[in-house]
């Protein structure tokens, strides 16, 4: 499948044949089933993850091949690409989607025991592992990878990275708690059992100050921002030390690692299991 997808993406025909559409349907079905994914664990990588650019090519290929069609349901009007039809969850799918306006796009994978609280949105190419909760008004962007037993709290944004093809999507590993109104963007990797306090924003431009280990975590040209395992990150600030900013007493936003998880942290967050 990889070779066929790359051939069709790199050398588009004047007109797509029925076999091309069948290829894409098989590709989308593999995404839906979690058999292929935009990124996967790789111990040899500095971040622990490897991007699969051909999967991103396949997702983009679907947009290129599709035409805009009516996808309305009753009084609700929708128009989208024909190659990404409505995603249906039958009774056999062990996923809990609470009524109230949530949406999961075709080509996204939800594993057993995932809970979706309304309204939330999961975009194409996303991978949500077992037992994770996506809370109200949360967004999981295209190709984002979210591990098992995570909690993506209300109004949090897990950014999508579909282009450029070789760029790493946002990665949230197992047992991560992301507090309300957080934002994780631009390929940031949040390692296992980390905790983001309410309102924490992580991206390539903002360094993270670790006051426990007395170090600073930054993205580089070759590597995205990586939050260490079990780090507890909160939204903080640091003073501007030169120029007019210093004269005016201004500060800039800075995420801060204030501790690493301990028994007290675990006690505070364990109550979420009652909601599953």
mmCIF file of N, CA and C in Angstrom, residues 38-41 45-53 56 141-145 158-173 184-190 204 220-226:
data_model
loop_
_atom_site.group_PDB
_atom_site.id
_atom_site.type_symbol
_atom_site.label_atom_id
_atom_site.label_comp_id
_atom_site.label_asym_id
_atom_site.label_seq_id
_atom_site.Cartn_x
_atom_site.Cartn_y
_atom_site.Cartn_z
ATOM 1 N N UNK A 38 0.153 7.956 11.476
ATOM 2 C CA UNK A 38 1.039 8.997 10.971
ATOM 3 C C UNK A 38 2.383 9.024 11.676
ATOM 4 N N UNK A 39 2.445 8.512 12.899
ATOM 5 C CA UNK A 39 3.703 8.401 13.642
ATOM 6 C C UNK A 39 3.581 7.201 14.562
ATOM 7 N N UNK A 40 4.725 6.603 14.884
ATOM 8 C CA UNK A 40 4.701 5.423 15.739
ATOM 9 C C UNK A 40 5.932 5.398 16.622
ATOM 10 N N UNK A 41 5.873 4.687 17.742
ATOM 11 C CA UNK A 41 7.031 4.618 18.641
ATOM 12 C C UNK A 41 8.262 4.052 17.936
ATOM 13 N N UNK A 45 14.809 6.778 17.792
ATOM 14 C CA UNK A 45 14.648 8.207 17.528
ATOM 15 C C UNK A 45 14.923 9.025 18.788
ATOM 16 N N UNK A 46 15.485 10.236 18.661
ATOM 17 C CA UNK A 46 15.734 11.075 19.837
ATOM 18 C C UNK A 46 14.475 11.382 20.641
ATOM 19 N N UNK A 47 13.331 11.450 19.975
ATOM 20 C CA UNK A 47 12.086 11.737 20.684
ATOM 21 C C UNK A 47 11.337 10.468 21.094
ATOM 22 N N UNK A 48 11.811 9.321 20.587
ATOM 23 C CA UNK A 48 11.102 8.068 20.832
ATOM 24 C C UNK A 48 9.997 7.796 19.833
ATOM 25 N N UNK A 49 9.905 8.629 18.780
ATOM 26 C CA UNK A 49 8.841 8.496 17.786
ATOM 27 C C UNK A 49 9.395 8.691 16.382
ATOM 28 N N UNK A 50 8.754 8.020 15.428
ATOM 29 C CA UNK A 50 9.132 8.120 14.027
ATOM 30 C C UNK A 50 7.911 8.526 13.201
ATOM 31 N N UNK A 51 8.103 9.500 12.328
ATOM 32 C CA UNK A 51 7.034 9.952 11.449
ATOM 33 C C UNK A 51 6.923 9.004 10.260
ATOM 34 N N UNK A 52 5.697 8.757 9.808
ATOM 35 C CA UNK A 52 5.447 7.993 8.585
ATOM 36 C C UNK A 52 4.926 8.947 7.508
ATOM 37 N N UNK A 53 5.817 9.584 6.755
ATOM 38 C CA UNK A 53 5.371 10.583 5.780
ATOM 39 C C UNK A 53 4.398 10.031 4.746
ATOM 40 N N UNK A 56 0.846 10.516 5.824
ATOM 41 C CA UNK A 56 0.395 11.891 5.609
ATOM 42 C C UNK A 56 0.078 12.140 4.137
ATOM 43 N N UNK A 141 -6.136 17.444 16.851
ATOM 44 C CA UNK A 141 -5.918 17.828 15.468
ATOM 45 C C UNK A 141 -5.467 16.675 14.593
ATOM 46 N N UNK A 142 -5.363 16.930 13.297
ATOM 47 C CA UNK A 142 -5.018 15.917 12.321
ATOM 48 C C UNK A 142 -3.647 15.312 12.622
ATOM 49 N N UNK A 143 -3.598 13.994 12.633
ATOM 50 C CA UNK A 143 -2.390 13.182 12.820
ATOM 51 C C UNK A 143 -1.849 13.200 14.246
ATOM 52 N N UNK A 144 -2.472 13.901 15.183
ATOM 53 C CA UNK A 144 -2.008 13.878 16.569
ATOM 54 C C UNK A 144 -2.116 12.466 17.124
ATOM 55 N N UNK A 145 -1.141 12.089 17.945
ATOM 56 C CA UNK A 145 -1.096 10.756 18.540
ATOM 57 C C UNK A 145 -1.260 10.891 20.054
ATOM 58 N N UNK A 158 -5.094 19.982 21.164
ATOM 59 C CA UNK A 158 -3.950 19.176 20.757
ATOM 60 C C UNK A 158 -3.774 19.429 19.265
ATOM 61 N N UNK A 159 -2.792 20.216 18.924
ATOM 62 C CA UNK A 159 -2.673 20.715 17.560
ATOM 63 C C UNK A 159 -2.394 19.619 16.550
ATOM 64 N N UNK A 160 -2.785 19.868 15.314
ATOM 65 C CA UNK A 160 -2.524 18.931 14.234
ATOM 66 C C UNK A 160 -1.358 19.397 13.383
ATOM 67 N N UNK A 161 -0.595 18.445 12.882
ATOM 68 C CA UNK A 161 0.501 18.753 11.957
ATOM 69 C C UNK A 161 0.387 17.802 10.783
ATOM 70 N N UNK A 162 -0.267 18.246 9.735
ATOM 71 C CA UNK A 162 -0.405 17.433 8.529
ATOM 72 C C UNK A 162 0.660 17.796 7.497
ATOM 73 N N UNK A 163 1.014 19.066 7.439
ATOM 74 C CA UNK A 163 2.071 19.521 6.550
ATOM 75 C C UNK A 163 3.069 20.362 7.339
ATOM 76 N N UNK A 164 4.355 20.345 6.966
ATOM 77 C CA UNK A 164 4.949 19.571 5.876
ATOM 78 C C UNK A 164 4.903 18.070 6.138
ATOM 79 N N UNK A 165 5.058 17.299 5.084
ATOM 80 C CA UNK A 165 4.874 15.864 5.129
ATOM 81 C C UNK A 165 5.749 15.192 6.177
ATOM 82 N N UNK A 166 7.014 15.621 6.281
ATOM 83 C CA UNK A 166 7.956 14.947 7.166
ATOM 84 C C UNK A 166 7.981 15.501 8.578
ATOM 85 N N UNK A 167 7.111 16.473 8.891
ATOM 86 C CA UNK A 167 7.091 17.067 10.223
ATOM 87 C C UNK A 167 6.363 16.160 11.211
ATOM 88 N N UNK A 168 6.890 16.079 12.415
ATOM 89 C CA UNK A 168 6.276 15.244 13.445
ATOM 90 C C UNK A 168 4.982 15.874 13.932
ATOM 91 N N UNK A 169 3.921 15.078 14.071
ATOM 92 C CA UNK A 169 2.694 15.606 14.677
ATOM 93 C C UNK A 169 2.861 15.730 16.186
ATOM 94 N N UNK A 170 1.902 16.316 16.841
ATOM 95 C CA UNK A 170 1.916 16.381 18.301
ATOM 96 C C UNK A 170 1.757 14.971 18.867
ATOM 97 N N UNK A 171 2.586 14.650 19.857
ATOM 98 C CA UNK A 171 2.563 13.342 20.498
ATOM 99 C C UNK A 171 2.258 13.526 21.980
ATOM 100 N N UNK A 172 1.242 12.817 22.479
ATOM 101 C CA UNK A 172 0.936 12.781 23.916
ATOM 102 C C UNK A 172 0.987 11.315 24.326
ATOM 103 N N UNK A 173 1.960 10.957 25.139
ATOM 104 C CA UNK A 173 2.147 9.552 25.487
ATOM 105 C C UNK A 173 1.178 9.101 26.584
ATOM 106 N N UNK A 184 -1.199 22.326 23.024
ATOM 107 C CA UNK A 184 0.044 21.624 22.686
ATOM 108 C C UNK A 184 0.155 21.648 21.165
ATOM 109 N N UNK A 185 1.192 22.310 20.654
ATOM 110 C CA UNK A 185 1.258 22.602 19.233
ATOM 111 C C UNK A 185 2.632 22.271 18.637
ATOM 112 N N UNK A 186 2.688 22.311 17.299
ATOM 113 C CA UNK A 186 3.921 22.302 16.509
ATOM 114 C C UNK A 186 4.819 21.114 16.822
ATOM 115 N N UNK A 187 4.220 19.930 16.892
ATOM 116 C CA UNK A 187 4.995 18.712 17.020
ATOM 117 C C UNK A 187 5.556 18.429 18.399
ATOM 118 N N UNK A 188 5.122 19.160 19.401
ATOM 119 C CA UNK A 188 5.599 18.921 20.767
ATOM 120 C C UNK A 188 5.330 17.479 21.187
ATOM 121 N N UNK A 189 6.279 16.892 21.913
ATOM 122 C CA UNK A 189 6.131 15.545 22.450
ATOM 123 C C UNK A 189 6.002 15.644 23.972
ATOM 124 N N UNK A 190 4.886 15.159 24.490
ATOM 125 C CA UNK A 190 4.664 15.133 25.938
ATOM 126 C C UNK A 190 4.839 13.687 26.380
ATOM 127 N N UNK A 204 6.986 25.284 19.667
ATOM 128 C CA UNK A 204 8.412 25.299 19.329
ATOM 129 C C UNK A 204 9.113 26.574 19.763
ATOM 130 N N UNK A 220 14.628 22.413 18.733
ATOM 131 C CA UNK A 220 15.745 22.761 17.855
ATOM 132 C C UNK A 220 15.300 22.574 16.409
ATOM 133 N N UNK A 221 16.202 22.875 15.498
ATOM 134 C CA UNK A 221 15.867 22.690 14.083
ATOM 135 C C UNK A 221 15.575 21.230 13.768
ATOM 136 N N UNK A 222 16.208 20.313 14.502
ATOM 137 C CA UNK A 222 16.086 18.890 14.218
ATOM 138 C C UNK A 222 15.142 18.151 15.156
ATOM 139 N N UNK A 223 14.700 18.810 16.196
ATOM 140 C CA UNK A 223 13.921 18.103 17.221
ATOM 141 C C UNK A 223 12.869 19.028 17.808
ATOM 142 N N UNK A 224 11.642 18.549 17.978
ATOM 143 C CA UNK A 224 10.612 19.381 18.599
ATOM 144 C C UNK A 224 10.838 19.515 20.101
ATOM 145 N N UNK A 225 10.029 20.315 20.729
ATOM 146 C CA UNK A 225 10.045 20.411 22.186
ATOM 147 C C UNK A 225 9.609 19.079 22.780
ATOM 148 N N UNK A 226 10.346 18.587 23.768
ATOM 149 C CA UNK A 226 10.018 17.333 24.436
ATOM 150 C C UNK A 226 9.874 17.599 25.936
#
